[in-house]
Amino acid sequence: MVSAVNLTTYLFEVILSHLVLTSAVLLVALTAISWYIRDSHKVGGFSQKHVFITGCDSGFGNLVARQLDGKGFHVIAACLTEKGAADLSALASPRLKTLLLNVTDSESIRRAVEFVSREVGERGLWGLVNNAGRSTPIGPTEWMDVNDFTKVLDVNLMGVIEVTLQTLPLLKKAQGRVVNVASILGRLSLTGGGYCLSKYGVEAFSDSLRRNMVHFGIKVSIIEPGFFKTAVTQRDLIEADLRRLWARLPQEVKASYGHTYIDNYVKAQNFSLGILCSPDLSKVTWCMEHALTACFPRTRYSAGWDAKLFWIPLSYLPSFFQDFVTNLLLPSPKDERM
Ligand SMILES: *[C@@H]1O[C@H](CO)[C@@H](O)[C@H](O)[C@H]1NC(C)=O
Ligand SMILES: *[C@@H]1O[C@H](CO)[C@@H](O)[C@H](O)[C@H]1NC(C)=O
């Protein structure tokens, strides 16, 4: 038999648990809404702002240059080749300026920054987008020599550092922003060569830069794209370079991998890149634009479903699990030595 006291206690408990649940849901909803409002808040005066972007010949750099040009920014687009610069100019408004820049050449950087300095004048530089990068040589570590590492590190890491250091005075003047293109390969070292190292380096450089420069009003954002169809993931270029590395290996080393290894490796890599690479580069340029136009830019942006749902979560899991997944993606050597 239920007494009146028991019933009251029971009802009280039901109401209380409902209240707790409702408040929790409300709290989560309110946090999400206020985060969304804060995240959507934009700065104004794009037509008074200059943005300097490296690596605009193709890919993310090329697209974001045109995108920001369309929004009214004064874009200074650095290209490696004359053709890249001419093709971009033809597609953009007369406001967009191009220049030639080789980020591994200090003299070329000095000239470019001088040009940027003249363009921005007393306003200073609102945005620097360090986008230029290369992927090859990329592949099994044992196939590389030290020059293969430096070739990539010079562009992807030292280039980012030197361009940033040279433009910091201009950024300080405008209390501007630095947007560095890292990668999910800056969180997971899925392959050998300089690429993953360089992107880990970009992550570390950006973290220290952000912590050091926050005192001067400079904000630093890191973009971590998953796999996208750009020159960096171009299958024929990567394959040709891998075959170059393989061809120069001593017979003894080739035998330790097995004579079919190179073909299996290329096939597996082609297959993964074919499945993974998204053609929608605007997912990445959306992040770049947000980092340059939001009042509260995010510290890290992941771009692409593979990054958000797979690579970034995987990067938080224990190493043994990461090793297991990584080894599923590429073939194992079959030693043919006697
Ligand atoms: C970039 O500069 C480096 C160092 O001066 C040079 O070795 C390299 O050939 C240059 N690359 C291009 C594409 O001009
Ligand atoms: C890999 O992909 C490239 C580009 O799509 C193609 O040219 C090449 O034949 C493929 N190689 C293999 C071994 O599947």
Tab-separated table of C-alpha atoms and ligand atoms in Angstrom:
chain	number	residue	atom	x	y	z
A	1	MET	CA	0.000	0.000	0.000
A	2	VAL	CA	1.316	3.474	-0.943
A	3	SER	CA	1.210	5.960	1.897
A	4	ALA	CA	0.675	9.668	1.300
A	5	VAL	CA	4.236	10.400	2.476
A	6	ASN	CA	5.775	7.885	0.047
A	7	LEU	CA	3.740	9.282	-2.815
A	8	THR	CA	4.835	12.839	-2.026
A	9	THR	CA	8.496	11.769	-1.906
A	10	TYR	CA	8.091	9.932	-5.183
A	11	LEU	CA	6.457	12.893	-6.930
A	12	PHE	CA	9.097	15.223	-5.527
A	13	GLU	CA	11.854	13.010	-6.927
A	14	VAL	CA	10.219	12.814	-10.362
A	15	ILE	CA	9.812	16.587	-10.530
A	16	LEU	CA	13.361	17.148	-9.315
A	17	SER	CA	14.896	14.806	-11.894
A	18	HIS	CA	12.857	16.472	-14.637
A	19	LEU	CA	14.069	19.868	-13.468
A	20	VAL	CA	17.700	18.750	-13.468
A	21	LEU	CA	17.365	17.257	-16.958
A	22	THR	CA	15.569	20.329	-18.338
A	23	SER	CA	18.174	22.690	-16.891
A	24	ALA	CA	20.994	20.587	-18.335
A	25	VAL	CA	19.386	20.619	-21.790
A	26	LEU	CA	18.735	24.369	-21.499
A	27	LEU	CA	22.304	25.009	-20.421
A	28	VAL	CA	23.716	23.052	-23.362
A	29	ALA	CA	21.328	24.790	-25.779
A	30	LEU	CA	22.167	28.247	-24.408
A	31	THR	CA	25.916	27.529	-24.580
A	32	ALA	CA	25.557	26.347	-28.177
A	33	ILE	CA	23.480	29.377	-29.143
A	34	SER	CA	25.826	31.879	-27.500
A	35	TRP	CA	28.829	30.108	-29.068
A	36	TYR	CA	27.077	30.333	-32.454
A	37	ILE	CA	26.290	34.040	-32.015
A	38	ARG	CA	29.867	34.774	-30.896
A	39	ASP	CA	31.240	32.698	-33.791
A	40	SER	CA	29.099	34.528	-36.396
A	41	HIS	CA	30.076	38.021	-35.249
A	42	LYS	CA	32.007	39.695	-38.111
A	43	VAL	CA	34.465	42.559	-38.310
A	44	GLY	CA	33.628	45.269	-40.856
A	45	GLY	CA	35.508	47.468	-43.321
A	46	PHE	CA	36.824	44.760	-45.645
A	47	SER	CA	37.578	47.427	-48.270
A	48	GLN	CA	40.071	49.006	-45.843
A	49	LYS	CA	41.888	45.740	-45.169
A	50	HIS	CA	44.850	44.079	-46.890
A	51	VAL	CA	45.447	40.337	-46.932
A	52	PHE	CA	48.700	38.741	-48.110
A	53	ILE	CA	48.382	35.095	-49.250
A	54	THR	CA	51.197	32.734	-50.272
A	55	GLY	CA	50.878	29.861	-52.743
A	56	CYS	CA	48.143	31.342	-54.955
A	57	ASP	CA	49.060	29.513	-58.196
A	58	SER	CA	46.433	26.834	-57.560
A	59	GLY	CA	44.454	25.028	-54.852
A	60	PHE	CA	43.329	26.677	-51.596
A	61	GLY	CA	45.470	29.811	-52.103
A	62	ASN	CA	44.080	30.499	-55.549
A	63	LEU	CA	40.478	30.000	-54.434
A	64	VAL	CA	40.725	32.037	-51.232
A	65	ALA	CA	42.439	34.907	-53.109
A	66	ARG	CA	39.464	35.137	-55.494
A	67	GLN	CA	36.972	34.643	-52.663
A	68	LEU	CA	38.396	37.465	-50.526
A	69	ASP	CA	38.786	39.663	-53.611
A	70	GLY	CA	35.061	39.159	-54.215
A	71	LYS	CA	34.314	40.292	-50.635
A	72	GLY	CA	36.136	43.597	-51.206
A	73	PHE	CA	39.450	42.883	-49.462
A	74	HIS	CA	42.692	44.225	-50.932
A	75	VAL	CA	44.314	40.902	-51.767
A	76	ILE	CA	48.039	40.598	-52.398
A	77	ALA	CA	48.458	37.149	-53.905
A	78	ALA	CA	51.924	35.600	-53.987
A	79	CYS	CA	52.514	33.021	-56.723
A	80	LEU	CA	55.528	30.856	-57.471
A	81	THR	CA	55.140	31.066	-61.247
A	82	GLU	CA	54.477	33.858	-63.751
A	83	LYS	CA	51.724	31.758	-65.288
A	84	GLY	CA	50.018	31.286	-61.922
A	85	ALA	CA	50.095	35.038	-61.322
A	86	ALA	CA	48.810	35.900	-64.821
A	87	ASP	CA	45.972	33.338	-64.701
A	88	LEU	CA	44.848	34.579	-61.281
A	89	SER	CA	44.954	38.252	-62.316
A	90	ALA	CA	42.756	37.442	-65.294
A	91	LEU	CA	40.079	35.995	-62.978
A	92	ALA	CA	40.171	38.667	-60.279
A	93	SER	CA	39.222	42.338	-59.905
A	94	PRO	CA	41.830	45.039	-60.645
A	95	ARG	CA	42.106	45.512	-56.855
A	96	LEU	CA	43.911	42.180	-56.506
A	97	LYS	CA	47.701	42.452	-56.850
A	98	THR	CA	49.941	39.513	-57.627
A	99	LEU	CA	53.649	39.130	-56.979
A	100	LEU	CA	56.215	36.380	-57.452
A	101	LEU	CA	57.430	34.673	-54.303
A	102	ASN	CA	59.665	31.697	-53.636
A	103	VAL	CA	59.356	31.124	-49.873
A	104	THR	CA	62.690	29.262	-49.739
A	105	ASP	CA	64.557	32.329	-51.000
A	106	SER	CA	65.167	35.030	-48.353
A	107	GLU	CA	65.807	37.698	-50.969
A	108	SER	CA	62.499	36.868	-52.678
A	109	ILE	CA	60.692	37.141	-49.311
A	110	ARG	CA	62.379	40.479	-48.591
A	111	ARG	CA	61.235	41.874	-51.956
A	112	ALA	CA	57.688	40.584	-51.468
A	113	VAL	CA	57.353	42.070	-47.982
A	114	GLU	CA	58.690	45.391	-49.276
A	115	PHE	CA	55.918	45.350	-51.894
A	116	VAL	CA	53.308	44.490	-49.255
A	117	SER	CA	54.631	47.243	-46.991
A	118	ARG	CA	54.221	49.850	-49.773
A	119	GLU	CA	50.708	48.606	-50.548
A	120	VAL	CA	49.390	48.627	-46.975
A	121	GLY	CA	51.021	51.919	-45.920
A	122	GLU	CA	50.164	53.219	-42.444
A	123	ARG	CA	47.186	50.878	-42.119
A	124	GLY	CA	49.388	47.841	-41.735
A	125	LEU	CA	48.564	44.315	-42.829
A	126	TRP	CA	45.255	42.814	-41.680
A	127	GLY	CA	45.897	39.218	-42.704
A	128	LEU	CA	48.732	36.878	-43.584
A	129	VAL	CA	47.710	33.495	-44.974
A	130	ASN	CA	50.645	31.067	-45.011
A	131	ASN	CA	49.295	28.620	-47.539
A	132	ALA	CA	52.218	27.699	-49.839
A	133	GLY	CA	53.238	24.082	-49.482
A	134	ARG	CA	54.508	20.960	-51.230
A	135	SER	CA	54.152	17.269	-50.448
A	136	THR	CA	56.870	15.462	-52.403
A	137	PRO	CA	59.137	13.673	-51.642
A	138	ILE	CA	56.664	11.712	-49.520
A	139	GLY	CA	56.765	7.958	-48.820
A	140	PRO	CA	58.642	5.358	-46.771
A	141	THR	CA	61.299	6.967	-44.561
A	142	GLU	CA	64.025	4.506	-45.517
A	143	TRP	CA	63.794	5.589	-49.164
A	144	MET	CA	64.668	9.208	-48.378
A	145	ASP	CA	67.937	11.036	-48.045
A	146	VAL	CA	68.288	14.117	-45.894
A	147	ASN	CA	67.806	16.453	-48.893
A	148	ASP	CA	64.378	14.935	-49.489
A	149	PHE	CA	63.445	16.073	-45.995
A	150	THR	CA	64.893	19.586	-46.345
A	151	LYS	CA	63.172	20.149	-49.706
A	152	VAL	CA	59.785	19.910	-47.989
A	153	LEU	CA	60.753	21.453	-44.640
A	154	ASP	CA	62.233	24.520	-46.396
A	155	VAL	CA	58.917	25.348	-48.075
A	156	ASN	CA	56.341	24.167	-45.540
A	157	LEU	CA	58.046	25.142	-42.288
A	158	MET	CA	61.034	27.478	-42.729
A	159	GLY	CA	59.100	29.356	-45.444
A	160	VAL	CA	56.169	29.890	-43.069
A	161	ILE	CA	58.489	31.025	-40.288
A	162	GLU	CA	60.471	33.464	-42.428
A	163	VAL	CA	57.454	35.019	-44.162
A	164	THR	CA	55.753	35.427	-40.773
A	165	LEU	CA	58.793	36.993	-39.090
A	166	GLN	CA	59.228	39.463	-41.961
A	167	THR	CA	55.568	40.536	-41.930
A	168	LEU	CA	55.061	40.735	-38.146
A	169	PRO	CA	55.807	44.506	-37.962
A	170	LEU	CA	53.081	45.135	-40.577
A	171	LEU	CA	50.638	42.819	-38.775
A	172	LYS	CA	51.350	44.503	-35.447
A	173	LYS	CA	50.437	47.868	-36.948
A	174	ALA	CA	46.980	46.598	-37.953
A	175	GLN	CA	46.521	44.246	-34.981
A	176	GLY	CA	46.000	41.682	-37.695
A	177	ARG	CA	45.758	37.950	-38.116
A	178	VAL	CA	47.949	35.063	-39.133
A	179	VAL	CA	46.287	32.049	-40.728
A	180	ASN	CA	48.572	29.042	-41.081
A	181	VAL	CA	47.629	26.052	-43.201
A	182	ALA	CA	48.705	22.920	-41.335
A	183	SER	CA	47.006	19.567	-41.982
A	184	ILE	CA	45.592	16.559	-40.215
A	185	LEU	CA	49.103	15.298	-40.987
A	186	GLY	CA	50.223	17.836	-38.388
A	187	ARG	CA	48.311	15.712	-35.857
A	188	LEU	CA	49.022	12.206	-37.190
A	189	SER	CA	52.218	11.124	-38.896
A	190	LEU	CA	50.699	8.792	-41.495
A	191	THR	CA	53.684	8.662	-43.840
A	192	GLY	CA	57.416	9.314	-44.065
A	193	GLY	CA	59.310	12.231	-45.542
A	194	GLY	CA	59.303	15.899	-44.583
A	195	TYR	CA	55.566	16.592	-44.965
A	196	CYS	CA	54.244	15.399	-41.586
A	197	LEU	CA	57.272	16.856	-39.810
A	198	SER	CA	56.704	20.211	-41.469
A	199	LYS	CA	53.024	20.269	-40.487
A	200	TYR	CA	53.770	19.272	-36.870
A	201	GLY	CA	56.235	22.170	-36.976
A	202	VAL	CA	53.584	24.567	-38.302
A	203	GLU	CA	51.294	23.535	-35.412
A	204	ALA	CA	54.016	24.219	-32.827
A	205	PHE	CA	55.143	27.467	-34.474
A	206	SER	CA	51.543	28.701	-34.614
A	207	ASP	CA	50.894	27.813	-30.960
A	208	SER	CA	53.943	29.723	-29.722
A	209	LEU	CA	53.226	32.629	-32.079
A	210	ARG	CA	49.622	32.853	-30.839
A	211	ARG	CA	50.684	32.852	-27.185
A	212	ASN	CA	53.444	35.419	-27.764
A	213	MET	CA	51.505	37.831	-29.996
A	214	VAL	CA	48.133	37.879	-28.192
A	215	HIS	CA	49.568	40.712	-26.099
A	216	PHE	CA	49.808	42.847	-29.250
A	217	GLY	CA	46.311	42.081	-30.503
A	218	ILE	CA	47.495	39.638	-33.179
A	219	LYS	CA	45.353	36.522	-33.544
A	220	VAL	CA	46.689	33.262	-34.961
A	221	SER	CA	44.564	30.482	-36.461
A	222	ILE	CA	45.565	27.028	-37.641
A	223	ILE	CA	43.711	25.258	-40.460
A	224	GLU	CA	43.821	21.451	-40.424
A	225	PRO	CA	42.406	20.189	-43.715
A	226	GLY	CA	41.778	16.506	-44.315
A	227	PHE	CA	42.403	15.184	-47.832
A	228	PHE	CA	41.497	17.511	-50.711
A	229	LYS	CA	42.118	17.404	-54.454
A	230	THR	CA	45.024	19.832	-54.869
A	231	ALA	CA	48.579	19.727	-56.220
A	232	VAL	CA	49.654	18.386	-52.799
A	233	THR	CA	47.622	15.180	-53.286
A	234	GLN	CA	48.107	14.880	-57.069
A	235	ARG	CA	48.470	11.139	-57.587
A	236	ASP	CA	50.616	11.117	-60.735
A	237	LEU	CA	53.148	13.563	-59.233
A	238	ILE	CA	53.409	11.596	-55.982
A	239	GLU	CA	53.707	8.325	-57.911
A	240	ALA	CA	56.426	9.660	-60.243
A	241	ASP	CA	58.429	10.901	-57.276
A	242	LEU	CA	57.986	7.596	-55.381
A	243	ARG	CA	59.283	5.684	-58.416
A	244	ARG	CA	62.295	8.023	-58.504
A	245	LEU	CA	63.025	7.192	-54.837
A	246	TRP	CA	62.532	3.463	-55.463
A	247	ALA	CA	64.715	3.404	-58.600
A	248	ARG	CA	67.756	4.731	-56.776
A	249	LEU	CA	67.544	2.211	-53.878
A	250	PRO	CA	70.282	-0.451	-53.665
A	251	GLN	CA	69.136	-3.952	-54.797
A	252	GLU	CA	69.542	-5.209	-51.228
A	253	VAL	CA	67.009	-2.661	-49.913
A	254	LYS	CA	64.569	-3.318	-52.772
A	255	ALA	CA	64.747	-7.057	-52.024
A	256	SER	CA	63.933	-6.404	-48.370
A	257	TYR	CA	60.619	-4.839	-49.490
A	258	GLY	CA	59.966	-7.332	-52.295
A	259	HIS	CA	59.902	-6.502	-56.015
A	260	THR	CA	56.129	-5.913	-56.150
A	261	TYR	CA	56.125	-3.557	-53.154
A	262	ILE	CA	56.336	-0.302	-55.112
A	263	ASP	CA	53.333	-1.215	-57.284
A	264	ASN	CA	51.289	-2.347	-54.290
A	265	TYR	CA	52.219	0.818	-52.426
A	266	VAL	CA	51.203	3.073	-55.325
A	267	LYS	CA	47.956	1.133	-55.805
A	268	ALA	CA	47.039	1.369	-52.119
A	269	GLN	CA	47.894	5.057	-52.052
A	270	ASN	CA	45.945	5.732	-55.257
A	271	PHE	CA	42.963	3.902	-53.809
A	272	SER	CA	43.020	5.833	-50.497
A	273	LEU	CA	43.570	9.215	-52.156
A	274	GLY	CA	40.813	8.418	-54.665
A	275	ILE	CA	38.317	7.718	-51.880
A	276	LEU	CA	39.446	10.410	-49.459
A	277	CYS	CA	40.205	13.489	-51.550
A	278	SER	CA	37.320	15.944	-51.628
A	279	PRO	CA	37.079	18.229	-54.679
A	280	ASP	CA	35.269	20.882	-52.604
A	281	LEU	CA	38.135	23.233	-51.705
A	282	SER	CA	35.638	25.807	-50.421
A	283	LYS	CA	35.453	23.849	-47.135
A	284	VAL	CA	39.019	24.996	-46.475
A	285	THR	CA	38.665	28.525	-47.820
A	286	TRP	CA	35.538	28.965	-45.663
A	287	CYS	CA	37.779	28.392	-42.617
A	288	MET	CA	40.380	30.856	-43.908
A	289	GLU	CA	37.706	33.483	-44.519
A	290	HIS	CA	36.213	32.915	-41.057
A	291	ALA	CA	39.652	33.290	-39.456
A	292	LEU	CA	40.071	36.641	-41.225
A	293	THR	CA	36.555	38.053	-40.817
A	294	ALA	CA	35.200	36.770	-37.493
A	295	CYS	CA	35.521	38.993	-34.417
A	296	PHE	CA	36.519	35.852	-32.543
A	297	PRO	CA	38.453	33.616	-34.929
A	298	ARG	CA	38.925	30.025	-33.783
A	299	THR	CA	42.336	28.718	-32.809
A	300	ARG	CA	41.944	25.542	-34.865
A	301	TYR	CA	39.741	24.755	-37.844
A	302	SER	CA	39.364	21.243	-39.182
A	303	ALA	CA	38.104	21.072	-42.756
A	304	GLY	CA	36.461	18.097	-44.454
A	305	TRP	CA	34.372	15.205	-43.154
A	306	ASP	CA	37.415	12.907	-42.988
A	307	ALA	CA	39.228	15.384	-40.727
A	308	LYS	CA	36.254	16.064	-38.445
A	309	LEU	CA	34.911	12.535	-38.085
A	310	PHE	CA	37.992	10.382	-38.460
A	311	TRP	CA	41.502	11.893	-38.377
A	312	ILE	CA	41.073	14.438	-35.589
A	313	PRO	CA	39.271	11.950	-33.278
A	314	LEU	CA	41.959	9.349	-34.142
A	315	SER	CA	44.650	11.869	-33.176
A	316	TYR	CA	43.346	11.790	-29.580
A	317	LEU	CA	43.506	7.978	-29.298
A	318	PRO	CA	46.478	5.974	-27.946
A	319	SER	CA	49.510	5.440	-30.205
A	320	PHE	CA	49.053	1.663	-30.450
A	321	PHE	CA	45.617	2.218	-31.985
A	322	GLN	CA	46.926	4.896	-34.366
A	323	ASP	CA	49.710	2.493	-35.429
A	324	PHE	CA	47.153	-0.220	-36.134
A	325	VAL	CA	44.978	2.037	-38.318
A	326	THR	CA	47.964	3.549	-40.139
A	327	ASN	CA	49.324	0.108	-41.002
A	328	LEU	CA	45.972	-0.885	-42.531
A	329	LEU	CA	46.306	1.909	-45.092
A	330	LEU	CA	49.572	0.793	-46.692
A	331	PRO	CA	50.954	-2.636	-47.725
A	332	SER	CA	53.577	-4.500	-45.677
A	333	PRO	CA	56.994	-5.360	-47.172
A	334	LYS	CA	57.597	-9.001	-48.182
A	335	ASP	CA	61.272	-9.689	-47.628
A	336	GLU	CA	62.764	-11.628	-50.591
A	337	ARG	CA	66.326	-11.884	-49.291
A	338	MET	CA	67.694	-15.412	-48.818
B	1	LIG	C1	63.471	28.894	-54.978
B	1	LIG	O1	64.643	29.353	-54.358
B	1	LIG	C2	65.586	28.354	-54.069
B	1	LIG	C3	66.699	28.982	-53.231
B	1	LIG	O2	67.149	30.168	-53.800
B	1	LIG	C4	66.068	27.739	-55.371
B	1	LIG	O3	67.006	26.715	-55.109
B	1	LIG	C5	64.857	27.164	-56.107
B	1	LIG	O4	65.242	26.654	-57.377
B	1	LIG	C6	63.793	28.219	-56.303
B	1	LIG	N1	62.599	27.588	-56.855
B	1	LIG	C7	61.947	28.072	-57.895
B	1	LIG	C8	60.756	27.284	-58.340
B	1	LIG	O5	62.278	29.101	-58.457
B	2	LIG	C1	47.601	5.999	-59.836
B	2	LIG	O1	46.832	7.144	-60.209
B	2	LIG	C2	47.386	7.900	-61.277
B	2	LIG	C3	46.569	9.151	-61.457
B	2	LIG	O2	45.200	8.900	-61.376
B	2	LIG	C4	47.427	7.018	-62.531
B	2	LIG	O3	48.030	7.751	-63.577
B	2	LIG	C5	48.279	5.775	-62.236
B	2	LIG	O4	48.237	4.897	-63.354
B	2	LIG	C6	47.752	5.043	-60.997
B	2	LIG	N1	48.719	3.993	-60.690
B	2	LIG	C7	48.359	2.797	-60.216
B	2	LIG	C8	49.473	1.827	-59.977
B	2	LIG	O5	47.193	2.493	-59.988
